[in-house]
Short mmCIF file of C-alpha atoms and ligand atoms in Angstrom, two decimals:
data_model
loop_
_atom_site.label_atom_id
_atom_site.label_comp_id
_atom_site.label_asym_id
_atom_site.label_seq_id
_atom_site.Cartn_x
_atom_site.Cartn_y
_atom_site.Cartn_z
CA MET H 41 41.99 72.25 22.20
CA SER H 42 39.52 73.35 24.87
CA LEU H 43 37.96 70.76 27.10
CA GLU H 44 34.56 71.69 25.73
CA THR H 45 35.61 70.95 22.16
CA GLN H 46 37.29 67.74 23.30
CA ILE H 47 34.05 66.65 25.03
CA SER H 48 31.81 67.56 22.11
CA ASP H 49 34.15 65.82 19.58
CA LEU H 50 34.20 62.69 21.73
CA ARG H 51 30.42 62.83 22.14
CA ALA H 52 29.91 63.11 18.37
CA GLU H 53 32.41 60.34 17.63
CA ILE H 54 31.10 57.89 20.24
CA THR H 55 27.42 58.64 19.55
CA ALA H 56 28.02 57.90 15.86
CA ALA H 57 29.80 54.63 16.76
CA ILE H 58 26.91 53.62 19.05
CA GLU H 59 24.38 54.28 16.30
CA ALA H 60 26.49 52.35 13.79
CA ALA H 61 26.76 49.29 16.04
CA GLU H 62 24.50 46.66 14.53
CA THR H 63 25.16 43.83 16.98
CA GLU H 64 25.52 43.50 20.73
CA GLN H 65 29.19 42.53 20.25
CA SER H 66 30.07 45.61 18.20
CA LEU H 67 28.21 47.78 20.72
CA ASP H 68 30.26 46.23 23.50
CA ALA H 69 33.43 47.04 21.56
CA VAL H 70 32.27 50.69 21.43
CA ARG H 71 31.63 50.60 25.19
CA VAL H 72 35.13 49.24 25.92
CA ALA H 73 36.74 51.80 23.59
CA ALA H 74 34.91 54.65 25.40
CA LEU H 75 34.35 53.60 29.01
CA GLY H 76 36.81 50.74 29.50
CA LYS H 77 40.01 51.13 31.52
CA LYS H 78 41.89 52.38 28.47
CA GLY H 79 38.84 53.98 26.92
CA SER H 80 38.73 57.51 25.49
CA VAL H 81 36.27 58.86 28.12
CA SER H 82 38.21 57.15 30.94
CA ALA H 83 41.41 58.79 29.63
CA LEU H 84 39.69 62.18 29.78
CA LEU H 85 38.49 61.47 33.32
CA ALA H 86 42.10 60.64 34.31
CA THR H 87 43.11 64.18 33.34
CA LEU H 88 41.02 65.53 36.27
CA GLY H 89 43.77 64.51 38.69
CA THR H 90 46.28 66.83 36.98
CA MET H 91 43.97 69.86 36.94
CA ALA H 92 43.95 72.85 39.23
CA PRO H 93 41.11 72.47 41.79
CA GLU H 94 39.06 75.34 40.33
CA ASP H 95 39.30 73.91 36.79
CA ARG H 96 38.33 70.53 38.19
CA LYS H 97 35.08 72.03 39.61
CA THR H 98 33.69 72.63 36.13
CA ALA H 99 35.58 69.91 34.24
CA GLY H 100 34.55 67.15 36.70
CA PRO H 101 30.79 67.44 36.16
CA ALA H 102 31.29 68.00 32.40
CA ILE H 103 33.41 64.85 31.85
CA ASN H 104 31.27 62.73 34.21
CA GLY H 105 28.19 64.10 32.43
CA LEU H 106 29.67 62.80 29.13
CA LYS H 107 30.44 59.46 30.75
CA ASN H 108 26.87 59.06 32.05
CA GLU H 109 25.38 60.24 28.80
CA ILE H 110 27.46 57.71 26.81
CA ALA H 111 26.57 54.93 29.28
CA GLY H 112 22.87 55.81 28.90
CA LEU H 113 23.12 55.81 25.09
CA ILE H 114 24.89 52.42 25.12
CA GLU H 115 22.24 51.02 27.41
CA ALA H 116 19.41 52.30 25.20
CA ARG H 117 21.06 51.04 21.99
CA GLY H 118 21.71 47.69 23.73
CA SER H 119 18.10 47.16 24.57
CA GLU H 120 17.13 48.23 21.03
CA LEU H 121 19.55 45.65 19.59
CA ARG H 122 18.27 42.90 21.92
CA ASP H 123 14.69 43.62 20.83
CA LYS H 124 15.72 43.52 17.17
CA ALA H 125 17.57 40.20 17.66
CA LEU H 126 14.55 38.68 19.39
CA GLU H 127 12.25 39.85 16.63
CA ALA H 128 14.52 38.37 13.99
CA ARG H 129 14.67 35.07 15.85
CA LEU H 130 10.91 34.90 16.26
CA ALA H 131 10.44 35.64 12.57
CA ALA H 132 12.96 32.95 11.62
CA GLU H 133 11.39 30.36 13.87
CA THR H 134 7.83 31.00 12.75
CA VAL H 135 5.76 27.81 12.50
CA ASP H 136 2.75 27.79 10.20
CA VAL H 137 0.32 25.82 12.33
CA THR H 138 -2.11 25.66 9.42
CA LEU H 139 0.27 23.41 7.41
CA PRO H 140 -0.71 19.70 7.33
CA LEU H 141 1.17 17.38 9.70
CA GLN H 142 3.97 15.27 8.25
CA PRO H 143 2.47 11.76 8.56
CA ALA H 144 4.48 8.98 10.21
CA PRO H 145 5.92 6.28 7.89
CA THR H 146 3.39 3.75 9.20
CA ALA H 147 0.61 6.08 8.14
CA ARG H 148 2.13 6.65 4.69
CA GLY H 149 2.66 3.02 3.60
CA ARG H 150 -0.06 1.44 1.51
CA ILE H 151 -1.33 -2.12 1.05
CA HIS H 152 -1.74 -3.01 -2.62
CA PRO H 153 -5.39 -3.60 -3.63
CA ILE H 154 -4.50 -7.17 -4.68
CA SER H 155 -3.18 -7.96 -1.19
CA GLN H 156 -6.21 -6.27 0.31
CA VAL H 157 -8.63 -8.31 -1.84
CA MET H 158 -6.76 -11.54 -1.03
CA ASP H 159 -7.11 -10.70 2.67
CA GLU H 160 -10.82 -9.97 2.17
CA ILE H 161 -11.28 -13.32 0.38
CA ALA H 162 -9.42 -15.12 3.18
CA ALA H 163 -11.57 -13.39 5.83
CA ILE H 164 -14.84 -14.34 4.11
CA PHE H 165 -13.98 -17.96 3.36
CA SER H 166 -12.36 -18.64 6.74
CA ASP H 167 -15.61 -17.46 8.29
CA MET H 168 -17.38 -20.16 6.23
CA GLY H 169 -14.99 -22.83 7.50
CA PHE H 170 -12.57 -22.94 4.56
CA SER H 171 -8.83 -23.25 4.93
CA ILE H 172 -6.28 -21.52 2.69
CA ALA H 173 -3.76 -23.43 0.57
CA GLU H 174 -1.02 -22.43 -1.84
CA GLY H 175 0.89 -24.15 -4.59
CA PRO H 176 4.02 -23.30 -6.63
CA ASP H 177 4.01 -20.75 -9.45
CA ILE H 178 6.38 -22.96 -11.48
CA GLU H 179 4.32 -26.05 -12.21
CA THR H 180 4.74 -29.30 -14.03
CA ASP H 181 2.75 -30.02 -17.14
CA TYR H 182 1.22 -32.88 -15.15
CA PHE H 183 -0.39 -30.73 -12.44
CA ASN H 184 -1.30 -27.80 -14.70
CA PHE H 185 -2.91 -29.95 -17.42
CA THR H 186 -2.71 -33.74 -17.30
CA ALA H 187 -3.99 -34.29 -13.76
CA LEU H 188 -6.78 -31.82 -14.52
CA ASN H 189 -8.03 -34.04 -17.32
CA PHE H 190 -6.56 -32.10 -20.25
CA PRO H 191 -5.53 -34.90 -22.60
CA GLU H 192 -2.17 -34.59 -24.45
CA GLY H 193 -2.66 -32.38 -27.51
CA HIS H 194 -6.09 -31.22 -26.30
CA PRO H 195 -6.96 -27.79 -27.78
CA ALA H 196 -7.80 -26.42 -24.32
CA ARG H 197 -4.05 -26.48 -23.61
CA GLU H 198 -3.53 -24.00 -26.46
CA MET H 199 -6.18 -21.64 -25.10
CA HIS H 200 -4.06 -21.13 -22.04
CA ASP H 201 -1.21 -19.22 -23.81
CA THR H 202 1.27 -21.03 -21.63
CA PHE H 203 4.76 -19.76 -20.78
CA PHE H 204 7.00 -22.84 -20.93
CA LEU H 205 10.41 -22.97 -19.26
CA LYS H 206 13.52 -24.50 -20.84
CA PRO H 207 13.66 -28.27 -20.32
CA GLY H 208 15.51 -29.36 -17.15
CA ALA H 209 18.29 -31.98 -16.91
CA ASP H 210 15.63 -34.71 -16.98
CA GLY H 211 14.20 -33.25 -20.18
CA GLU H 212 11.02 -32.16 -18.41
CA ARG H 213 9.66 -28.81 -19.54
CA LYS H 214 8.12 -26.96 -16.62
CA LEU H 215 5.75 -24.02 -17.04
CA LEU H 216 4.34 -21.01 -15.24
CA ARG H 217 0.94 -22.17 -14.04
CA THR H 218 -1.85 -20.81 -16.21
CA HIS H 219 -4.45 -21.12 -13.46
CA THR H 220 -4.72 -22.00 -9.76
CA SER H 221 -6.58 -25.25 -10.53
CA PRO H 222 -3.42 -27.42 -10.15
CA VAL H 223 -3.48 -26.59 -6.44
CA GLN H 224 -6.78 -28.53 -6.25
CA VAL H 225 -4.89 -31.66 -7.19
CA ARG H 226 -2.04 -30.89 -4.80
CA VAL H 227 -4.52 -30.44 -1.96
CA MET H 228 -6.35 -33.73 -2.68
CA GLN H 229 -3.23 -35.63 -3.68
CA LYS H 230 -2.56 -38.83 -1.78
CA THR H 231 0.55 -41.01 -1.53
CA ASN H 232 0.26 -42.44 -5.05
CA ASN H 233 1.46 -39.03 -6.34
CA PRO H 234 4.68 -38.29 -4.43
CA PRO H 235 5.33 -34.62 -3.63
CA THR H 236 7.37 -32.78 -6.25
CA ALA H 237 9.69 -29.81 -5.88
CA GLY H 238 7.77 -26.70 -4.91
CA TYR H 239 5.13 -28.73 -3.17
CA ILE H 240 3.75 -26.43 -0.52
CA THR H 241 0.35 -27.60 0.61
CA PRO H 242 0.08 -30.94 2.35
CA PRO H 243 -2.78 -33.20 1.27
CA ILE H 244 -6.00 -32.67 3.17
CA ASP H 245 -8.39 -35.51 4.00
CA PRO H 246 -12.04 -35.16 2.98
CA PRO H 247 -14.21 -33.36 3.79
CA ILE H 248 -12.13 -30.75 1.98
CA ARG H 249 -13.07 -27.08 2.06
CA VAL H 250 -10.23 -24.96 0.79
CA VAL H 251 -9.55 -21.74 -1.13
CA MET H 252 -6.30 -21.31 -3.04
CA PRO H 253 -5.26 -17.77 -4.01
CA GLY H 254 -2.15 -17.06 -6.04
CA ARG H 255 -0.33 -15.76 -9.08
CA THR H 256 -1.06 -17.13 -12.52
CA TYR H 257 0.58 -16.47 -15.90
CA ARG H 258 -0.51 -16.29 -19.52
CA ASN H 259 1.06 -14.77 -22.60
CA ASP H 260 -1.50 -11.99 -22.97
CA SER H 261 -1.49 -8.21 -22.43
CA ASP H 262 -4.08 -5.47 -22.90
CA GLN H 263 -6.27 -3.21 -20.74
CA THR H 264 -7.81 -6.16 -18.91
CA HIS H 265 -5.05 -8.78 -19.29
CA THR H 266 -1.51 -8.84 -17.94
CA PRO H 267 1.03 -11.68 -18.37
CA MET H 268 0.95 -12.16 -14.59
CA PHE H 269 -2.39 -12.01 -12.86
CA HIS H 270 -4.14 -13.51 -9.83
CA GLN H 271 -6.78 -16.14 -9.30
CA VAL H 272 -8.50 -17.72 -6.38
CA GLU H 273 -9.59 -21.31 -6.63
CA GLY H 274 -12.16 -22.97 -4.41
CA LEU H 275 -12.63 -26.65 -3.77
CA VAL H 276 -15.15 -28.62 -1.73
CA ILE H 277 -14.92 -32.42 -1.66
CA ASP H 278 -17.15 -34.65 0.42
CA LYS H 279 -19.39 -37.65 -0.08
CA SER H 280 -22.49 -35.68 -1.02
CA SER H 281 -21.41 -32.15 -2.00
CA HIS H 282 -23.66 -30.74 -4.69
CA ILE H 283 -24.33 -27.75 -6.96
CA GLY H 284 -26.89 -26.28 -4.55
CA GLN H 285 -24.12 -25.84 -2.00
CA LEU H 286 -21.85 -24.36 -4.67
CA ARG H 287 -24.49 -21.80 -5.49
CA TRP H 288 -24.94 -20.89 -1.82
CA VAL H 289 -21.20 -20.54 -1.23
CA LEU H 290 -20.79 -18.29 -4.26
CA GLU H 291 -23.78 -16.13 -3.34
CA GLU H 292 -22.60 -15.74 0.24
CA PHE H 293 -19.12 -14.89 -0.95
CA LEU H 294 -20.25 -12.29 -3.48
CA LYS H 295 -22.63 -10.62 -1.02
CA ALA H 296 -19.92 -10.39 1.62
CA TYR H 297 -17.22 -9.33 -0.83
CA PHE H 298 -19.22 -6.62 -2.60
CA GLU H 299 -20.79 -5.63 0.75
CA ILE H 300 -24.31 -5.80 -0.67
CA PRO H 301 -27.47 -7.26 0.91
CA ASP H 302 -28.50 -9.41 -2.04
CA VAL H 303 -27.23 -10.70 -5.36
CA THR H 304 -28.64 -12.72 -8.23
CA LEU H 305 -26.43 -15.17 -10.11
CA ARG H 306 -26.92 -16.73 -13.52
CA PHE H 307 -25.33 -20.10 -14.27
CA ARG H 308 -24.56 -20.80 -17.96
CA PRO H 309 -23.39 -24.17 -19.26
CA SER H 310 -19.74 -24.10 -20.29
CA PHE H 311 -16.78 -26.41 -20.68
CA PHE H 312 -13.68 -27.02 -18.58
CA PRO H 313 -11.83 -30.33 -18.81
CA PHE H 314 -11.67 -30.64 -15.02
CA THR H 315 -15.38 -30.19 -14.25
CA GLU H 316 -18.52 -32.00 -15.36
CA PRO H 317 -20.92 -30.31 -15.63
CA SER H 318 -19.10 -27.01 -16.13
CA MET H 319 -20.66 -23.60 -15.74
CA GLU H 320 -19.82 -19.95 -16.08
CA VAL H 321 -21.40 -17.64 -13.57
CA ASP H 322 -22.68 -14.16 -14.32
CA VAL H 323 -23.48 -11.71 -11.58
CA GLN H 324 -26.35 -9.26 -11.74
CA CYS H 325 -25.16 -5.70 -12.32
CA ASP H 326 -26.15 -2.21 -13.38
CA ARG H 327 -24.15 -0.49 -16.11
CA SER H 328 -26.49 2.51 -16.58
CA GLY H 329 -24.23 4.92 -14.66
CA GLY H 330 -20.57 5.40 -15.52
CA GLU H 331 -19.51 2.49 -13.32
CA VAL H 332 -20.61 -1.14 -12.92
CA LYS H 333 -22.76 -1.67 -9.81
CA ILE H 334 -22.94 -5.26 -8.61
CA GLY H 335 -26.15 -6.62 -7.07
CA GLN H 336 -28.63 -4.30 -8.79
CA GLY H 337 -29.93 -3.59 -12.27
CA SER H 338 -30.70 -5.93 -15.16
CA ASP H 339 -27.32 -6.52 -16.79
CA TRP H 340 -24.99 -9.50 -16.33
CA LEU H 341 -21.28 -9.69 -15.86
CA GLU H 342 -19.27 -12.89 -16.17
CA ILE H 343 -17.34 -13.37 -12.97
CA LEU H 344 -16.12 -16.96 -12.58
CA GLY H 345 -16.01 -20.53 -13.84
CA CYS H 346 -17.12 -23.51 -11.80
CA GLY H 347 -18.51 -27.02 -11.87
CA MET H 348 -18.60 -30.42 -10.27
CA VAL H 349 -15.06 -31.81 -10.08
CA HIS H 350 -14.56 -34.36 -12.87
CA PRO H 351 -14.25 -37.93 -11.54
CA ASN H 352 -10.97 -38.28 -13.48
CA VAL H 353 -9.48 -35.39 -11.48
CA ILE H 354 -10.58 -36.95 -8.18
CA ALA H 355 -9.04 -40.24 -9.28
CA ASN H 356 -5.83 -38.54 -10.53
CA ALA H 357 -5.47 -37.05 -7.05
CA GLY H 358 -5.72 -40.51 -5.48
CA LEU H 359 -9.23 -40.29 -4.07
CA ASP H 360 -12.02 -42.73 -4.99
CA PRO H 361 -14.49 -40.95 -7.31
CA ASP H 362 -17.15 -43.52 -6.42
CA VAL H 363 -16.95 -42.34 -2.80
CA TYR H 364 -16.09 -38.65 -3.16
CA GLN H 365 -17.55 -35.86 -5.21
CA GLY H 366 -17.42 -32.11 -4.99
CA PHE H 367 -17.37 -28.75 -6.66
CA ALA H 368 -14.74 -26.21 -7.60
CA TRP H 369 -14.57 -22.69 -8.92
CA GLY H 370 -11.96 -20.28 -10.19
CA MET H 371 -12.13 -16.52 -10.20
CA GLY H 372 -9.88 -13.65 -11.31
CA ILE H 373 -8.82 -11.63 -8.27
CA ASP H 374 -7.64 -8.62 -10.27
CA ARG H 375 -10.99 -8.43 -12.01
CA ILE H 376 -13.06 -8.48 -8.83
CA ALA H 377 -10.65 -5.91 -7.33
CA MET H 378 -11.24 -3.62 -10.33
CA LEU H 379 -14.99 -4.12 -10.01
CA LYS H 380 -15.10 -3.34 -6.31
CA TYR H 381 -12.62 -0.49 -6.20
CA GLY H 382 -13.13 1.02 -9.66
CA MET H 383 -9.68 0.91 -11.27
CA PRO H 384 -10.06 1.24 -15.02
CA ASP H 385 -6.78 -0.35 -16.20
CA LEU H 386 -5.35 -3.62 -14.95
CA ARG H 387 -1.83 -2.81 -16.15
CA ALA H 388 -1.55 -0.02 -13.54
CA PHE H 389 -1.69 -2.72 -10.84
CA PHE H 390 1.84 -3.70 -11.77
CA ASP H 391 3.38 -0.28 -12.56
CA ALA H 392 4.49 0.36 -8.93
CA ASP H 393 3.45 4.02 -9.33
CA GLN H 394 3.43 5.57 -5.86
CA ARG H 395 0.64 8.00 -6.80
CA TRP H 396 -1.59 5.11 -7.90
CA LEU H 397 -0.83 3.25 -4.66
CA ASP H 398 -1.52 6.36 -2.56
CA HIS H 399 -4.89 6.62 -4.29
CA TYR H 400 -6.02 2.99 -4.49
CA GLY H 401 -3.98 1.43 -1.66
CA PHE H 402 -5.16 0.58 1.86
CA ARG H 403 -3.85 1.61 5.25
CA PRO H 404 -1.57 -1.07 6.69
CA PHE H 405 -3.30 -1.44 10.04
CA ASP H 406 -6.85 -1.57 8.65
CA LEU H 407 -6.97 -5.35 8.30
CA PRO H 408 -10.13 -6.61 6.63
CA THR H 409 -12.38 -8.54 9.00
CA LEU H 410 -16.04 -9.39 8.82
CA PHE H 411 -16.80 -7.81 12.18
CA ALA H 412 -14.91 -4.53 11.60
CA GLY H 413 -15.80 -4.25 7.91
CA LEU H 414 -13.89 -5.57 4.94
CA SER H 415 -12.94 -2.37 3.19
CA SER H 416 -13.57 0.40 5.71
N1 DAH T 142 -9.09 -22.71 -14.19
C1 DAH T 142 -10.10 -22.00 -14.95
C2 DAH T 142 -9.45 -20.89 -15.75
O1 DAH T 142 -8.45 -20.39 -15.36
C3 DAH T 142 -11.14 -21.41 -14.04
C4 DAH T 142 -11.97 -22.48 -13.41
C5 DAH T 142 -13.12 -22.92 -14.01
C6 DAH T 142 -11.58 -23.03 -12.23
C7 DAH T 142 -13.91 -23.88 -13.43
C8 DAH T 142 -12.36 -24.04 -11.63
C9 DAH T 142 -13.53 -24.43 -12.25
O2 DAH T 142 -12.05 -24.63 -10.47
O3 DAH T 142 -14.28 -25.40 -11.66
O4 DAH T 142 -9.97 -20.50 -16.76
#
């Protein structure tokens, strides 16, 4: 075979291999096979030494020309492959800067509206000089009813749809408290009523100004009732506390809570065994739009029960009703949460549905304060 044919065959073969190389590694393998020590072009170059000088004159430049041509082709293909690899990498690592940021876990967590409203209540009443007290969810019949002036067999006990527990070893049947009113007695209670299991709040000496939020339980369930719900109780006991102060406290609370400049309240006579007189309070509202707006309009919405603490309750708690008097109120927390934040169904409060919490929940570091805003 003539040298010319040899060179053109090699050129065709190696050029095809260079074009077929799809990666830098396979291209390098082509380079080694052609130009390496034992490569095909190197082998051809080695034949120069055995040639007659005049043959070498033409063969030398021809074979070296092939060598340089192949080296140039490899170089060009190499830079093409490097460009392609870079392009592929850039495409793979593309970041869409228009996508929303993945929020940090602290930004994703949500405070339940009930916790938020309890914090708002605590902020408002602490500002008015009230302290916060708590009592046990599992109560005795004594604190839930008897001490609150519900006589044995009194029909008001039935109205409470009480969940009773199985009798204990002593035969006593405890219950899930049906309201937060028993905490009133626990707060006022003096040494003649020794602390019982679950006793949390130490007695407070008059003057007493305390709010008592917590869970309450009744056997009831529909769109506005759940077997477990929340109340906040208020109690003021001093030597001359009166209904005028009660009215002021409630007005101030409702204005602050609903974040409105003014509110009108309507007091209706009612009955609770533990207050005398007893009243139900309606708050002025507007129902003309789709939602209930508090503090405007000409409608009324019942919002809480209250009254002057019955002398029997003061006496049951070990204080002298001839010296001390005061007022109390009880309010549904879930209800005022629904009113302020517009949830239509109470049962959703207890479904633990993440989507509901994302929508109605509050950011964990936005603690409600009067100076920074309760709900902003
Ligand atoms: N405990 C009552 C209830 O759950 C609410 C209530 C009414 C509480 C009048 C009070 C009060 O302190 O004075 O229905």
